[in-house]
Short mmCIF file of C-alpha atoms and ligand atoms in Angstrom, two decimals:
data_model
loop_
_atom_site.label_atom_id
_atom_site.label_comp_id
_atom_site.label_asym_id
_atom_site.label_seq_id
_atom_site.Cartn_x
_atom_site.Cartn_y
_atom_site.Cartn_z
CA MET A 14 4.13 -1.88 -12.35
CA ARG A 15 6.02 -2.24 -9.08
CA LEU A 16 7.14 -5.89 -9.66
CA GLU A 17 7.72 -5.90 -13.42
CA ASN A 18 9.42 -9.25 -14.49
CA LYS A 19 10.10 -10.17 -10.88
CA VAL A 20 9.72 -13.92 -10.08
CA ALA A 21 7.83 -14.33 -6.79
CA ILE A 22 7.21 -17.49 -4.86
CA ILE A 23 4.24 -17.20 -2.54
CA THR A 24 3.83 -20.18 -0.16
CA GLY A 25 0.25 -20.84 0.83
CA GLY A 26 -0.67 -18.95 -2.36
CA ALA A 27 -3.75 -21.03 -3.16
CA ASN A 28 -6.09 -19.52 -0.52
CA GLY A 29 -6.76 -16.56 1.76
CA ILE A 30 -4.03 -13.95 2.14
CA GLY A 31 -1.55 -15.71 -0.11
CA LEU A 32 -4.03 -15.89 -2.99
CA GLU A 33 -4.82 -12.24 -2.59
CA ALA A 34 -1.07 -11.46 -2.75
CA ALA A 35 -0.67 -13.62 -5.89
CA LYS A 36 -3.38 -11.59 -7.62
CA LEU A 37 -1.88 -8.27 -6.58
CA PHE A 38 1.67 -9.26 -7.46
CA ALA A 39 0.48 -10.45 -10.88
CA LYS A 40 -1.26 -7.12 -11.42
CA GLU A 41 2.04 -5.40 -10.63
CA GLY A 42 3.83 -7.42 -13.32
CA ALA A 43 5.31 -10.34 -11.33
CA LYS A 44 5.55 -13.94 -12.49
CA VAL A 45 3.95 -15.70 -9.53
CA VAL A 46 4.45 -19.21 -8.23
CA LEU A 47 1.64 -20.47 -5.98
CA ALA A 48 3.49 -22.91 -3.83
CA ASP A 49 0.85 -24.71 -1.84
CA TYR A 50 -0.22 -28.04 -0.35
CA ASP A 51 -3.73 -27.64 -1.61
CA GLU A 52 -3.55 -29.12 -5.09
CA GLU A 53 -7.18 -28.45 -6.11
CA GLN A 54 -7.30 -24.78 -5.27
CA GLY A 55 -3.73 -24.16 -6.31
CA ALA A 56 -4.24 -25.55 -9.84
CA LYS A 57 -7.55 -23.81 -10.19
CA GLN A 58 -6.29 -20.38 -8.97
CA ALA A 59 -3.20 -20.57 -11.21
CA ASP A 60 -5.49 -21.33 -14.18
CA ASP A 61 -7.69 -18.38 -13.28
CA LEU A 62 -4.67 -16.04 -13.05
CA ARG A 63 -3.41 -17.21 -16.47
CA ALA A 64 -6.88 -16.76 -17.91
CA ASN A 65 -6.64 -13.17 -16.78
CA GLY A 66 -3.34 -12.66 -18.57
CA ALA A 67 -0.93 -13.31 -15.71
CA ASP A 68 2.14 -15.44 -15.80
CA ALA A 69 1.43 -17.96 -12.97
CA LEU A 70 2.60 -21.45 -11.98
CA PHE A 71 1.19 -23.77 -9.34
CA VAL A 72 3.67 -26.13 -7.68
CA GLN A 73 2.42 -28.44 -4.97
CA VAL A 74 4.65 -28.40 -1.88
CA ASN A 75 4.68 -29.36 1.78
CA VAL A 76 6.86 -26.73 3.31
CA ALA A 77 7.43 -28.97 6.36
CA ASP A 78 9.25 -31.41 4.06
CA ARG A 79 12.71 -30.30 2.87
CA GLU A 80 12.73 -32.57 -0.24
CA SER A 81 9.38 -31.25 -1.32
CA VAL A 82 10.64 -27.61 -0.89
CA ASP A 83 13.80 -28.39 -2.93
CA ASN A 84 11.63 -29.77 -5.66
CA MET A 85 9.35 -26.67 -5.64
CA VAL A 86 12.36 -24.34 -5.84
CA ALA A 87 13.94 -26.41 -8.69
CA LYS A 88 10.66 -26.24 -10.66
CA THR A 89 10.52 -22.49 -10.18
CA VAL A 90 14.13 -21.99 -11.37
CA ASN A 91 13.56 -24.38 -14.26
CA MET A 92 10.56 -22.40 -15.40
CA TYR A 93 11.68 -18.80 -14.78
CA GLY A 94 15.48 -19.01 -14.32
CA LYS A 95 15.62 -16.91 -11.13
CA ILE A 96 13.90 -16.04 -7.84
CA ASP A 97 13.50 -12.43 -6.76
CA ILE A 98 10.96 -12.63 -4.07
CA LEU A 99 9.96 -15.16 -1.38
CA ILE A 100 6.78 -14.71 0.58
CA ASN A 101 6.78 -17.25 3.47
CA ASN A 102 2.99 -17.09 3.98
CA ALA A 103 1.91 -20.79 4.38
CA GLY A 104 0.58 -21.54 7.81
CA ILE A 105 -1.85 -23.66 9.93
CA THR A 106 -3.41 -23.55 13.35
CA ARG A 107 -4.16 -26.42 15.76
CA ASP A 108 -5.57 -24.43 18.66
CA ALA A 109 -6.14 -25.84 22.11
CA MET A 110 -5.68 -24.68 25.72
CA LEU A 111 -2.26 -25.51 27.09
CA THR A 112 -3.50 -28.30 29.28
CA LYS A 113 -5.31 -29.97 26.33
CA MET A 114 -2.74 -29.43 23.61
CA THR A 115 -1.33 -32.75 22.25
CA GLN A 116 2.27 -33.31 21.38
CA GLU A 117 1.19 -33.97 17.80
CA ASN A 118 -0.56 -30.61 17.50
CA PHE A 119 2.37 -28.77 18.99
CA LYS A 120 4.77 -30.46 16.56
CA GLN A 121 2.55 -29.95 13.45
CA VAL A 122 2.40 -26.29 13.89
CA ILE A 123 6.10 -25.89 14.61
CA ASP A 124 6.95 -28.05 11.52
CA VAL A 125 4.88 -25.95 9.15
CA ASN A 126 4.93 -22.43 10.60
CA LEU A 127 8.54 -22.37 11.85
CA THR A 128 10.61 -25.13 10.23
CA GLY A 129 8.72 -24.60 6.91
CA VAL A 130 9.98 -20.98 6.83
CA PHE A 131 13.56 -22.14 7.52
CA HIS A 132 13.30 -24.81 4.71
CA CYS A 133 11.96 -22.39 2.01
CA THR A 134 14.35 -19.54 2.91
CA GLN A 135 17.43 -21.77 3.01
CA ALA A 136 16.47 -23.33 -0.32
CA VAL A 137 15.80 -19.95 -2.00
CA VAL A 138 18.56 -17.79 -0.69
CA PRO A 139 21.48 -19.20 -2.89
CA TYR A 140 19.53 -17.99 -5.99
CA MET A 141 19.18 -14.54 -4.51
CA VAL A 142 22.84 -14.41 -3.50
CA GLU A 143 23.74 -15.21 -7.12
CA ASN A 144 21.82 -12.09 -8.25
CA ARG A 145 23.02 -9.99 -5.25
CA LYS A 146 19.39 -8.97 -4.76
CA GLY A 147 16.36 -10.39 -3.15
CA LYS A 148 13.28 -9.76 -0.98
CA ILE A 149 12.14 -12.16 1.70
CA VAL A 150 8.94 -11.63 3.62
CA VAL A 151 7.83 -13.84 6.48
CA THR A 152 4.28 -13.92 7.91
CA SER A 153 4.26 -13.72 11.70
CA SER A 154 1.09 -12.79 13.60
CA VAL A 155 -0.31 -10.63 16.38
CA SER A 156 -0.29 -13.96 18.31
CA GLY A 157 3.53 -14.23 17.91
CA VAL A 158 4.02 -10.67 19.19
CA TYR A 159 1.52 -10.53 22.05
CA GLY A 160 0.52 -14.21 22.63
CA ASN A 161 -2.99 -15.61 22.36
CA VAL A 162 -5.36 -17.83 24.31
CA GLY A 163 -5.32 -21.38 22.88
CA GLN A 164 -2.20 -20.83 20.66
CA THR A 165 0.85 -22.07 22.58
CA ASN A 166 2.14 -23.81 19.41
CA TYR A 167 1.24 -21.12 16.97
CA ALA A 168 2.49 -18.17 19.12
CA ALA A 169 5.81 -20.02 19.59
CA ALA A 170 6.21 -20.50 15.87
CA LYS A 171 5.14 -16.91 15.03
CA ALA A 172 7.46 -15.45 17.62
CA GLY A 173 10.22 -17.75 16.38
CA VAL A 174 9.99 -16.48 12.86
CA ILE A 175 10.67 -12.95 14.05
CA GLY A 176 13.97 -14.19 15.53
CA MET A 177 14.90 -15.82 12.25
CA VAL A 178 13.92 -12.63 10.24
CA LYS A 179 16.23 -10.46 12.44
CA SER A 180 19.17 -12.96 12.16
CA TRP A 181 18.70 -13.28 8.34
CA ALA A 182 18.56 -9.48 7.94
CA LYS A 183 21.93 -9.25 9.70
CA GLU A 184 23.38 -12.16 7.75
CA LEU A 185 22.07 -11.31 4.30
CA GLY A 186 22.05 -7.52 4.17
CA ARG A 187 25.58 -7.56 2.74
CA LYS A 188 24.36 -9.82 -0.06
CA GLY A 189 21.73 -7.32 -1.15
CA ILE A 190 18.83 -9.26 0.39
CA ASN A 191 16.13 -7.63 2.54
CA VAL A 192 14.30 -9.74 5.09
CA ASN A 193 11.20 -8.52 6.87
CA ALA A 194 8.18 -9.79 8.74
CA VAL A 195 4.50 -8.85 8.52
CA ALA A 196 2.45 -9.40 11.65
CA PRO A 197 -1.19 -9.42 10.63
CA GLY A 198 -3.99 -9.10 13.13
CA PHE A 199 -7.15 -11.16 12.83
CA THR A 200 -7.90 -11.31 9.10
CA ASP A 201 -11.05 -12.57 7.47
CA THR A 202 -9.94 -15.93 5.94
CA ALA A 203 -10.78 -19.55 6.57
CA MET A 204 -8.21 -19.57 9.39
CA VAL A 205 -10.37 -17.28 11.62
CA GLN A 206 -13.48 -19.35 11.01
CA THR A 207 -12.39 -21.69 13.83
CA VAL A 208 -12.61 -18.86 16.33
CA PRO A 209 -15.79 -18.89 18.38
CA GLU A 210 -18.16 -15.97 17.37
CA LYS A 211 -18.22 -14.66 20.98
CA VAL A 212 -14.38 -14.40 20.92
CA ILE A 213 -14.45 -12.61 17.55
CA GLN A 214 -16.93 -10.05 18.88
CA GLN A 215 -14.80 -9.46 21.91
CA LEU A 216 -11.69 -8.96 19.75
CA VAL A 217 -13.20 -6.59 17.30
CA ALA A 218 -14.34 -4.44 20.20
CA THR A 219 -10.69 -3.90 21.22
CA ILE A 220 -9.50 -3.04 17.66
CA PRO A 221 -9.26 0.80 17.15
CA LEU A 222 -10.22 0.39 13.48
CA GLN A 223 -13.24 -1.66 14.60
CA ARG A 224 -13.08 -4.48 12.10
CA LEU A 225 -11.13 -7.66 11.08
CA GLY A 226 -8.39 -7.27 8.49
CA LYS A 227 -9.13 -8.14 4.85
CA PRO A 228 -6.78 -10.34 2.94
CA GLU A 229 -5.90 -7.35 0.68
CA ASP A 230 -4.84 -5.26 3.76
CA ILE A 231 -2.10 -7.88 4.30
CA ALA A 232 -1.28 -8.39 0.61
CA LYS A 233 -0.53 -4.63 0.21
CA ALA A 234 2.03 -4.88 3.10
CA TYR A 235 3.67 -7.90 1.28
CA LEU A 236 3.81 -5.78 -1.92
CA TYR A 237 5.52 -2.89 -0.12
CA LEU A 238 8.13 -5.23 1.36
CA ALA A 239 8.61 -7.07 -1.94
CA SER A 240 9.04 -3.94 -4.07
CA ASP A 241 11.83 -1.40 -4.43
CA ASP A 242 9.77 0.97 -2.25
CA SER A 243 11.29 -0.79 0.76
CA ASN A 244 14.88 -0.93 -0.34
CA TYR A 245 16.12 0.57 2.92
CA VAL A 246 13.93 -1.51 5.19
CA THR A 247 15.22 -4.75 6.66
CA GLY A 248 14.86 -6.78 9.94
CA THR A 249 11.54 -5.00 10.73
CA VAL A 250 8.12 -6.36 11.81
CA LEU A 251 5.35 -4.44 10.02
CA HIS A 252 2.17 -4.64 12.12
CA VAL A 253 -0.94 -4.70 9.98
CA ASP A 254 -3.55 -5.26 12.70
CA GLY A 255 -5.94 -2.37 12.90
CA GLY A 256 -4.12 -1.10 16.03
CA ILE A 257 -5.10 -4.17 18.23
CA MET A 258 -3.16 -4.43 21.48
CA MET A 259 -1.44 -1.03 21.08
N1 CAA B 14 -9.18 -14.57 23.46
C1 CAA B 14 -9.74 -14.41 24.68
N2 CAA B 14 -10.45 -15.37 25.23
C2 CAA B 14 -10.63 -16.56 24.68
C3 CAA B 14 -9.96 -16.83 23.36
C4 CAA B 14 -9.28 -15.77 22.72
N3 CAA B 14 -8.62 -15.90 21.63
N4 CAA B 14 -10.29 -18.08 23.02
C5 CAA B 14 -10.96 -18.59 23.97
N5 CAA B 14 -11.23 -17.71 24.90
C6 CAA B 14 -11.95 -17.89 26.18
C7 CAA B 14 -13.38 -18.38 25.86
O1 CAA B 14 -14.26 -17.24 25.55
C8 CAA B 14 -13.80 -19.00 27.11
O2 CAA B 14 -14.18 -18.10 28.10
P1 CAA B 14 -15.32 -18.47 29.17
O3 CAA B 14 -14.77 -19.58 29.90
O4 CAA B 14 -15.42 -17.14 29.89
O5 CAA B 14 -16.55 -18.78 28.33
C9 CAA B 14 -12.46 -19.70 27.59
O6 CAA B 14 -11.41 -18.99 26.93
C10 CAA B 14 -12.39 -21.20 27.23
O7 CAA B 14 -12.70 -21.34 25.86
P2 CAA B 14 -13.53 -22.54 25.27
O8 CAA B 14 -14.69 -22.84 26.17
O9 CAA B 14 -13.77 -22.34 23.86
O10 CAA B 14 -12.46 -23.77 25.55
P3 CAA B 14 -12.19 -25.08 24.60
O11 CAA B 14 -11.17 -25.83 25.31
O12 CAA B 14 -13.52 -25.62 24.18
O13 CAA B 14 -11.53 -24.44 23.28
C11 CAA B 14 -10.02 -23.14 22.01
C12 CAA B 14 -10.38 -23.72 23.38
C13 CAA B 14 -9.78 -24.28 20.99
C14 CAA B 14 -8.67 -22.40 22.21
C15 CAA B 14 -11.15 -22.24 21.49
O14 CAA B 14 -11.55 -21.42 22.54
C16 CAA B 14 -10.68 -21.39 20.37
O15 CAA B 14 -10.62 -21.81 19.21
N6 CAA B 14 -10.38 -20.05 20.70
C17 CAA B 14 -9.88 -19.14 19.73
C18 CAA B 14 -8.39 -19.16 19.70
C19 CAA B 14 -7.92 -18.10 18.74
O16 CAA B 14 -8.00 -16.93 19.02
N7 CAA B 14 -7.35 -18.56 17.61
C20 CAA B 14 -6.91 -17.70 16.57
C21 CAA B 14 -7.17 -18.34 15.27
S1 CAA B 14 -6.93 -17.26 13.85
C22 CAA B 14 -5.27 -17.20 13.75
O17 CAA B 14 -4.52 -17.97 14.39
C23 CAA B 14 -4.71 -16.09 12.94
C24 CAA B 14 -3.81 -15.20 13.76
O18 CAA B 14 -2.61 -15.19 13.51
C25 CAA B 14 -4.42 -14.38 14.75
P1 NAI B 15 -5.55 -19.85 4.94
O1 NAI B 15 -5.80 -21.10 5.75
O2 NAI B 15 -6.60 -19.29 4.20
O3 NAI B 15 -4.30 -20.17 3.90
C1 NAI B 15 -3.15 -20.86 4.33
C2 NAI B 15 -2.64 -21.55 3.04
O4 NAI B 15 -1.40 -22.23 3.45
C3 NAI B 15 -3.55 -22.60 2.49
O5 NAI B 15 -3.62 -22.40 1.11
C4 NAI B 15 -2.88 -23.91 2.84
O6 NAI B 15 -3.16 -24.96 1.87
C5 NAI B 15 -1.41 -23.55 2.82
N1 NAI B 15 -0.66 -24.52 3.60
C6 NAI B 15 -0.92 -24.99 4.86
N2 NAI B 15 0.04 -25.84 5.18
C7 NAI B 15 0.92 -25.95 4.21
C8 NAI B 15 2.11 -26.63 3.95
N3 NAI B 15 2.54 -27.55 4.86
N4 NAI B 15 2.76 -26.50 2.79
C9 NAI B 15 2.26 -25.67 1.86
N5 NAI B 15 1.15 -24.94 2.05
C10 NAI B 15 0.54 -25.07 3.18
O7 NAI B 15 -4.86 -18.87 5.99
P2 NAI B 15 -4.51 -17.30 5.84
O8 NAI B 15 -5.37 -16.62 6.83
O9 NAI B 15 -4.53 -16.90 4.48
O10 NAI B 15 -3.02 -17.36 6.41
C11 NAI B 15 -1.92 -16.95 5.72
C12 NAI B 15 -0.80 -16.66 6.67
O11 NAI B 15 -1.17 -15.55 7.50
C13 NAI B 15 -0.50 -17.83 7.66
O12 NAI B 15 0.91 -17.91 7.85
C14 NAI B 15 -1.19 -17.39 8.90
O13 NAI B 15 -0.61 -18.01 10.06
C15 NAI B 15 -0.94 -15.91 8.84
N6 NAI B 15 -1.87 -15.12 9.63
C16 NAI B 15 -3.25 -15.18 9.38
C17 NAI B 15 -4.06 -14.37 10.19
C18 NAI B 15 -5.53 -14.45 10.04
O14 NAI B 15 -6.20 -13.87 10.92
N7 NAI B 15 -6.08 -15.02 9.00
C19 NAI B 15 -3.55 -13.49 11.17
C20 NAI B 15 -2.09 -13.47 11.32
C21 NAI B 15 -1.31 -14.25 10.58
#
C-alpha cells in the first residue's frame, strides 16, 4: 500500500487518465476524491469504486471557476479532514489551426488547463502547509513541451503549467511540498478521438515504442510522484510518451 490513508484529490477523475489514477490510488489505500465537471460519470465511477471497497467521493467542480474550486476543497476537508495529494489532471482541447482559432476557444482552454491548475493548487496548498507535507502533480503534455499542429491554445496552457510547477517547487519545497509535472504523449482516451486517423497513424510511426499510451501508463507516473518513492523529486517534468520527439 503506497498511499495508505492518504487523501487524494484527482481533478478530471471521472474519465480517461484521471479515472484510471483514481482506481490505482484506491488500490494503494488512498481515499480518493473524483473532482470533475461530469456529474453523471463522476457519480457513477465513485459508486463503482465504493462497491469495490474503496473510500471514494465525487464532488462536482468546474476548475475554471474559483468559487466552485473552493467549494470542492471545503467538501473534501469536511469529509476527510486533510489533503495529502492533488493531481491537477482535468483538461480540455479546442483544436484549430492558428488562423481559424476563435478568441473563445483560446480563452476556454486557458481558463481550464492553466487558470484551473492555479485555482486548485492555490486552494489546496494551505492544507498541505498545515501538515508540512504534500504532493502536487500537474498534467502537462507533449504538446506543451514540443508544440503541436492545431493546438496554439492547448500548447500555451500546457507549457504554462510547467512554469508554474517550477515556481511552486521553489516556493513550497521549504514547506515539505513536492510539485512535479507529468507530460504524457498521445494516450488512448476520448481526448485523442478528435485527432484524424491519418494523423494518428503518422504519429504512431514516430514513436519508438510504436503505440499510443494507455491511461494506466500515465496513472503509474502519477502514483510515483504522489507516493513517498519520489520524496527527493521536485520541479521535474516526467515524460511518459513512448519516446516521441526524442
Ligand atoms: N500533426 C501533424 N500534422 C497535422 C496534425 C498533427 N497533429 N494535425 C493536422 N495535421 C495536418 C493534416 O494532416 C493536414 O495535412 P494535409 O494538408 O497534408 O492533408 C493539415 O495539417 C491540415 O489539417 P486539416 O485538413 O485537418 O485542417 P482542419 O482545419 O480541417 O483541422 C485540426 C485542423 C482541427 C487541427 C485537425 O487537423 C486536428 O484535429 N488535428 C489534430 C490536432 C492534434 O494533434 N490534437 C491533439 C489532440 S489529443 C491531445 O491534445 C492530448 C495531448 O496532450 C497530445
Ligand atoms: P478526458 O477527456 O478523458 O478526461 C478529462 C476529464 O476532465 C473529464 O472527466 C472532464 O469531465 C474533466 N474536465 C474537463 N473540464 C473540466 C473542468 N472545467 N472542471 C473539472 N473537470 C473538467 O481526457 P484525458 O485524456 O483523460 O486527459 C487527462 C489529462 O491529460 C488532461 O489534462 C489532458 O490535457 C492530459 N493529456 C492527455 C493526453 C492524451 O493523449 N489523452 C496527452 C497529454 C496530456
